[in-house]
Amino acid sequence: MSDTPTAPIRITVAHSPDSDDAFMFYGFACGAVAAERFAIDQVLADIESLNRAAFEGRYEVTAVSFHAYAHLHERYALLPHGASMGDRYGPIVVTRSGGPTSLVDVTVAIPGELTTAYLALQLFHPGVAYRVMPFDAIQPAVVDGTVEAGLLIHEGQLTYGDEGLRCLVDLGVWWAERTAGLPLPLGCNVIRRDLGGETMLEVSRLLHASIAHALDHRKDAIAYALDFGRGLDVDRTDRFVGMYVNELTLDYGDRGRAAVERLFADAYDRRLIPAPVPVEFVGQGFNQMR
């Protein structure tokens, strides 16, 4: 029998360069969660870039928008943790003071056609006119008048008022009122099905442990996430992280699952996605390969 050590399995985990995603991976970053038989690399990119990369199957584990996942479920499976949901808050459409009071005949800058923010906007205002821009360019473009309105994700949801902008609609509030209080599913963590069931379960357990460690060591995890907050102070970083990393992130629960099912059902009913999407999770019974 050979005593040669087995080479670790290399797993690339891709996520956005934002404070909430950084917070989730604090367990790995601080060394509290051992990767065991895996060598885990992290890649940071904006969510629309990650959505596009997932169509190529580029990363073993990646954050994607739920909207994108509707096109990807044959290649990737949902992890039962890592979701970002807006619980009576979410992406917002903003305009300047004195700007439009509705979206009629208004072009909205959006952060990508595969983002769930854009999917929710289509559900809110079917046929909305839009212009794609990098997510971090939208708020300045509204401020300087380059665009009439912008769909803000990430930290812009907390900072738009500082620049004199006003909210036309909070899609998280609209969704909750439409669905008897369900959270709005925005982003999810997914894993490539071709890794095989055993590896998928092991990686899932490690990622869950990283999120749990961050929640249990919140002060230190917030300090780590602060470097990813694009200018947010400690209090706002803590608030933003709390919006999108919470009990729904650690486990979808019945509310989270119902919200995802409702989102996909409504989107398919409007034919905004190509087919019905099965909501199934690693470790809860699914087809490894489709």
Coordinates of C-alpha atoms in Angstrom, one line a residue:
M1 CA 0.0 0.0 0.0
S2 CA 1.4 3.4 -1.0
D3 CA 2.0 6.0 1.8
T4 CA 2.0 8.8 -0.7
P5 CA -0.5 11.5 0.5
T6 CA -3.5 12.0 -1.7
A7 CA -3.4 15.4 -3.5
P8 CA -6.2 17.7 -2.2
I9 CA -9.2 18.3 -4.4
R10 CA -9.1 21.9 -5.6
I11 CA -12.4 23.7 -5.3
T12 CA -12.8 27.3 -6.5
V13 CA -15.5 29.3 -4.7
A14 CA -16.5 32.4 -6.5
H15 CA -18.4 35.2 -4.9
S16 CA -19.0 38.9 -5.2
P17 CA -16.5 41.4 -3.6
D18 CA -19.1 42.7 -1.2
S19 CA -19.2 42.9 2.6
D20 CA -22.0 40.3 3.0
D21 CA -20.3 37.7 0.8
A22 CA -16.9 38.4 2.5
F23 CA -18.6 37.9 5.9
M24 CA -19.9 34.5 4.9
F25 CA -16.4 33.3 4.0
Y26 CA -14.8 34.6 7.2
G27 CA -14.6 31.1 8.6
F28 CA -12.2 30.1 5.8
A29 CA -10.3 33.4 5.8
C30 CA -9.5 33.3 9.5
G31 CA -8.6 29.6 9.4
A32 CA -11.4 28.5 11.8
V33 CA -12.8 26.1 9.2
A34 CA -10.3 23.6 8.0
A35 CA -10.7 22.7 4.3
E36 CA -9.7 19.1 5.1
R37 CA -9.2 17.2 1.9
F38 CA -9.9 20.2 -0.3
A39 CA -7.7 23.1 -1.4
I40 CA -10.2 26.0 -1.6
D41 CA -9.5 29.1 -3.7
Q42 CA -11.6 32.2 -3.7
V43 CA -12.4 34.3 -6.8
L44 CA -14.1 37.7 -6.5
A45 CA -16.2 39.2 -9.3
D46 CA -19.4 41.2 -9.7
I47 CA -22.6 39.1 -9.7
E48 CA -23.4 39.5 -13.4
S49 CA -19.9 38.3 -14.3
L50 CA -20.4 35.3 -12.0
N51 CA -23.8 34.7 -13.7
R52 CA -22.1 34.6 -17.1
A53 CA -19.2 32.5 -15.9
A54 CA -21.7 29.9 -14.5
F55 CA -23.0 29.3 -18.0
E56 CA -19.6 27.9 -18.8
G57 CA -19.4 25.9 -15.6
R58 CA -16.2 27.8 -14.8
Y59 CA -16.3 27.5 -11.0
E60 CA -17.1 24.5 -8.9
V61 CA -19.0 26.6 -6.4
T62 CA -20.3 30.1 -7.2
A63 CA -22.7 32.7 -6.1
V64 CA -25.3 33.4 -8.8
S65 CA -28.6 35.3 -9.0
F66 CA -31.7 33.2 -8.7
H67 CA -32.7 34.6 -12.1
A68 CA -29.5 33.1 -13.6
Y69 CA -30.1 29.8 -11.7
A70 CA -33.3 29.4 -13.6
H71 CA -31.1 28.8 -16.7
L72 CA -28.4 26.8 -14.8
H73 CA -30.2 24.1 -12.7
E74 CA -29.2 21.3 -15.0
R75 CA -25.5 22.0 -14.4
Y76 CA -25.6 23.3 -10.8
A77 CA -27.4 22.3 -7.7
L78 CA -28.6 24.7 -5.0
L79 CA -26.7 24.6 -1.7
P80 CA -29.0 24.8 1.3
H81 CA -27.3 27.8 2.7
G82 CA -25.7 31.0 1.5
A83 CA -28.8 32.7 0.1
S84 CA -29.3 36.4 0.1
M85 CA -32.9 37.4 0.6
G86 CA -34.5 40.8 1.2
D87 CA -37.0 40.5 4.0
R88 CA -39.2 43.5 3.4
Y89 CA -36.3 45.3 1.7
G90 CA -34.3 44.7 -1.4
P91 CA -33.2 46.3 -4.6
I92 CA -34.5 49.8 -5.0
V93 CA -35.2 52.1 -8.0
V94 CA -34.0 55.6 -7.3
T95 CA -34.2 58.9 -9.1
R96 CA -33.1 62.4 -8.4
S97 CA -35.2 64.9 -6.5
G98 CA -37.7 66.3 -9.0
G99 CA -37.3 63.3 -11.3
P100 CA -40.0 60.9 -12.5
T101 CA -42.7 59.7 -10.1
S102 CA -43.3 56.4 -11.9
L103 CA -41.6 54.1 -14.4
V104 CA -43.9 54.9 -17.3
D105 CA -41.7 56.0 -20.3
V106 CA -38.6 55.8 -18.0
T107 CA -35.4 54.0 -18.9
V108 CA -33.9 52.3 -15.8
A109 CA -30.2 51.5 -15.5
I110 CA -29.9 47.9 -14.3
P111 CA -26.9 45.9 -13.0
G112 CA -27.4 43.0 -15.5
E113 CA -30.1 41.1 -17.4
L114 CA -29.5 38.0 -15.3
T115 CA -29.8 39.6 -11.9
T116 CA -32.8 38.8 -9.8
A117 CA -33.1 42.6 -9.2
Y118 CA -34.0 42.9 -12.9
L119 CA -36.3 39.9 -12.8
A120 CA -38.2 41.5 -9.9
L121 CA -38.3 44.8 -11.7
Q122 CA -39.9 43.1 -14.7
L123 CA -42.5 41.5 -12.5
F124 CA -43.2 44.9 -10.9
H125 CA -43.3 46.8 -14.2
P126 CA -43.7 44.5 -17.3
G127 CA -41.9 45.8 -20.3
V128 CA -39.7 48.2 -18.4
A129 CA -37.2 50.0 -20.6
Y130 CA -33.6 49.4 -19.3
R131 CA -30.0 50.1 -19.9
V132 CA -27.3 47.8 -18.5
M133 CA -24.5 49.4 -16.5
P134 CA -21.9 48.1 -14.0
F135 CA -23.6 47.9 -10.6
D136 CA -21.3 50.4 -9.0
A137 CA -21.7 53.0 -11.9
I138 CA -25.5 53.2 -11.6
Q139 CA -25.8 55.4 -8.5
P140 CA -23.3 58.0 -9.9
A141 CA -25.1 58.0 -13.2
V142 CA -28.4 58.8 -11.6
V143 CA -26.7 61.6 -9.5
D144 CA -25.2 63.3 -12.6
G145 CA -28.3 62.9 -14.7
T146 CA -26.8 60.4 -17.2
V147 CA -29.9 58.2 -16.5
E148 CA -33.3 59.0 -15.2
A149 CA -33.5 56.1 -12.8
G150 CA -31.3 53.3 -11.5
L151 CA -31.8 49.9 -9.9
L152 CA -29.5 49.7 -6.9
I153 CA -28.1 46.6 -5.3
H154 CA -25.5 46.2 -2.6
E155 CA -24.5 49.2 -0.5
G156 CA -26.3 51.7 -2.6
Q157 CA -29.5 50.6 -0.8
L158 CA -28.1 52.4 2.3
T159 CA -26.3 55.3 0.8
Y160 CA -28.6 56.7 -2.0
G161 CA -30.1 59.3 0.4
D162 CA -26.7 60.8 1.1
E163 CA -26.5 62.0 -2.5
G164 CA -30.0 63.5 -2.6
L165 CA -31.6 60.6 -4.4
R166 CA -35.1 59.3 -3.6
C167 CA -36.6 55.9 -3.8
L168 CA -39.3 55.2 -6.4
V169 CA -39.9 51.7 -5.3
D170 CA -38.4 49.2 -2.9
L171 CA -38.8 45.9 -4.6
G172 CA -38.4 43.9 -1.4
V173 CA -41.4 45.8 0.2
W174 CA -43.4 45.4 -3.0
W175 CA -42.7 41.7 -3.1
A176 CA -43.6 41.2 0.6
E177 CA -46.9 42.9 0.1
R178 CA -47.6 40.8 -3.0
T179 CA -46.8 37.5 -1.3
A180 CA -48.2 37.8 2.2
G181 CA -44.8 38.6 3.7
L182 CA -42.4 36.3 1.9
P183 CA -38.8 37.4 1.6
L184 CA -37.5 38.3 -1.9
P185 CA -34.8 35.7 -3.0
L186 CA -31.9 37.5 -4.7
G187 CA -28.7 35.5 -4.7
C188 CA -27.8 31.9 -4.0
N189 CA -24.8 29.6 -3.7
V190 CA -24.6 26.7 -6.1
I191 CA -22.3 23.8 -6.7
R192 CA -21.5 21.9 -9.9
R193 CA -23.3 18.6 -10.2
D194 CA -20.4 16.8 -11.8
L195 CA -18.4 16.9 -8.6
G196 CA -20.5 13.9 -7.4
G197 CA -22.8 13.5 -4.4
E198 CA -20.1 12.8 -1.8
T199 CA -18.0 15.8 -2.7
M200 CA -21.0 18.1 -3.0
L201 CA -22.1 17.1 0.5
E202 CA -18.7 17.6 2.0
V203 CA -18.2 21.0 0.4
S204 CA -21.7 22.0 1.5
R205 CA -20.9 21.2 5.1
L206 CA -17.7 23.3 5.0
L207 CA -19.4 26.3 3.6
H208 CA -22.2 26.0 6.1
A209 CA -19.6 25.9 8.9
S210 CA -17.9 29.1 7.5
I211 CA -21.2 31.0 7.6
A212 CA -22.1 29.7 11.1
H213 CA -18.6 30.7 12.4
A214 CA -19.1 34.3 11.1
L215 CA -22.5 34.6 12.7
D216 CA -21.1 33.3 16.0
H217 CA -18.1 35.6 15.8
R218 CA -19.9 38.6 14.4
K219 CA -17.6 41.4 15.6
D220 CA -14.5 39.9 14.1
A221 CA -16.3 38.9 10.9
I222 CA -17.6 42.4 10.5
A223 CA -14.1 43.8 10.9
Y224 CA -12.9 41.5 8.1
A225 CA -15.9 42.4 5.9
L226 CA -15.3 46.1 6.4
D227 CA -12.5 46.0 3.7
F228 CA -15.2 44.9 1.2
G229 CA -17.8 47.6 2.0
R230 CA -16.7 50.2 -0.5
G231 CA -16.6 53.1 1.9
L232 CA -19.2 52.0 4.4
D233 CA -18.4 52.6 8.1
V234 CA -18.6 49.9 10.7
D235 CA -22.2 50.6 11.6
R236 CA -23.4 50.5 8.1
T237 CA -21.3 47.5 7.2
D238 CA -22.9 45.7 10.2
R239 CA -26.4 46.8 9.1
F240 CA -25.8 45.8 5.5
V241 CA -24.4 42.4 6.4
G242 CA -27.3 41.8 8.8
M243 CA -29.7 42.5 5.9
Y244 CA -28.3 39.7 3.8
V245 CA -26.6 37.3 6.2
N246 CA -29.0 35.9 8.8
E247 CA -31.0 32.9 9.7
L248 CA -32.3 32.6 6.1
T249 CA -28.7 32.5 4.9
L250 CA -27.7 29.7 7.3
D251 CA -30.8 27.7 6.2
Y252 CA -33.6 28.6 3.8
G253 CA -36.3 27.1 6.1
D254 CA -39.9 26.8 5.0
R255 CA -40.2 30.6 4.4
G256 CA -37.2 30.7 2.2
R257 CA -38.1 27.7 0.2
A258 CA -41.6 29.0 -0.3
A259 CA -40.2 32.3 -1.5
V260 CA -38.0 30.7 -4.1
E261 CA -40.8 28.5 -5.3
R262 CA -43.0 31.6 -5.6
L263 CA -40.4 33.6 -7.5
F264 CA -39.8 30.9 -10.1
A265 CA -43.5 30.2 -10.5
D266 CA -44.3 33.9 -11.0
A267 CA -41.4 34.3 -13.4
Y268 CA -42.4 31.3 -15.5
D269 CA -46.1 32.4 -15.5
R270 CA -44.9 35.6 -17.1
R271 CA -42.5 33.6 -19.3
L272 CA -39.6 35.6 -18.0
I273 CA -37.7 32.3 -17.5
P274 CA -37.6 29.4 -20.0
A275 CA -39.1 26.6 -18.0
P276 CA -40.4 25.7 -14.5
V277 CA -37.5 25.3 -12.0
P278 CA -37.3 22.5 -9.5
V279 CA -36.3 23.8 -6.1
E280 CA -34.1 21.0 -4.7
F281 CA -31.1 21.2 -2.5
V282 CA -27.8 19.3 -2.0
G283 CA -28.5 16.7 0.7
Q284 CA -32.2 16.7 0.3
G285 CA -32.6 14.4 -2.7
F286 CA -31.8 15.5 -6.3
N287 CA -30.3 14.2 -9.5
Q288 CA -26.6 14.4 -9.4
M289 CA -26.4 14.9 -13.2
R290 CA -29.2 15.8 -15.5

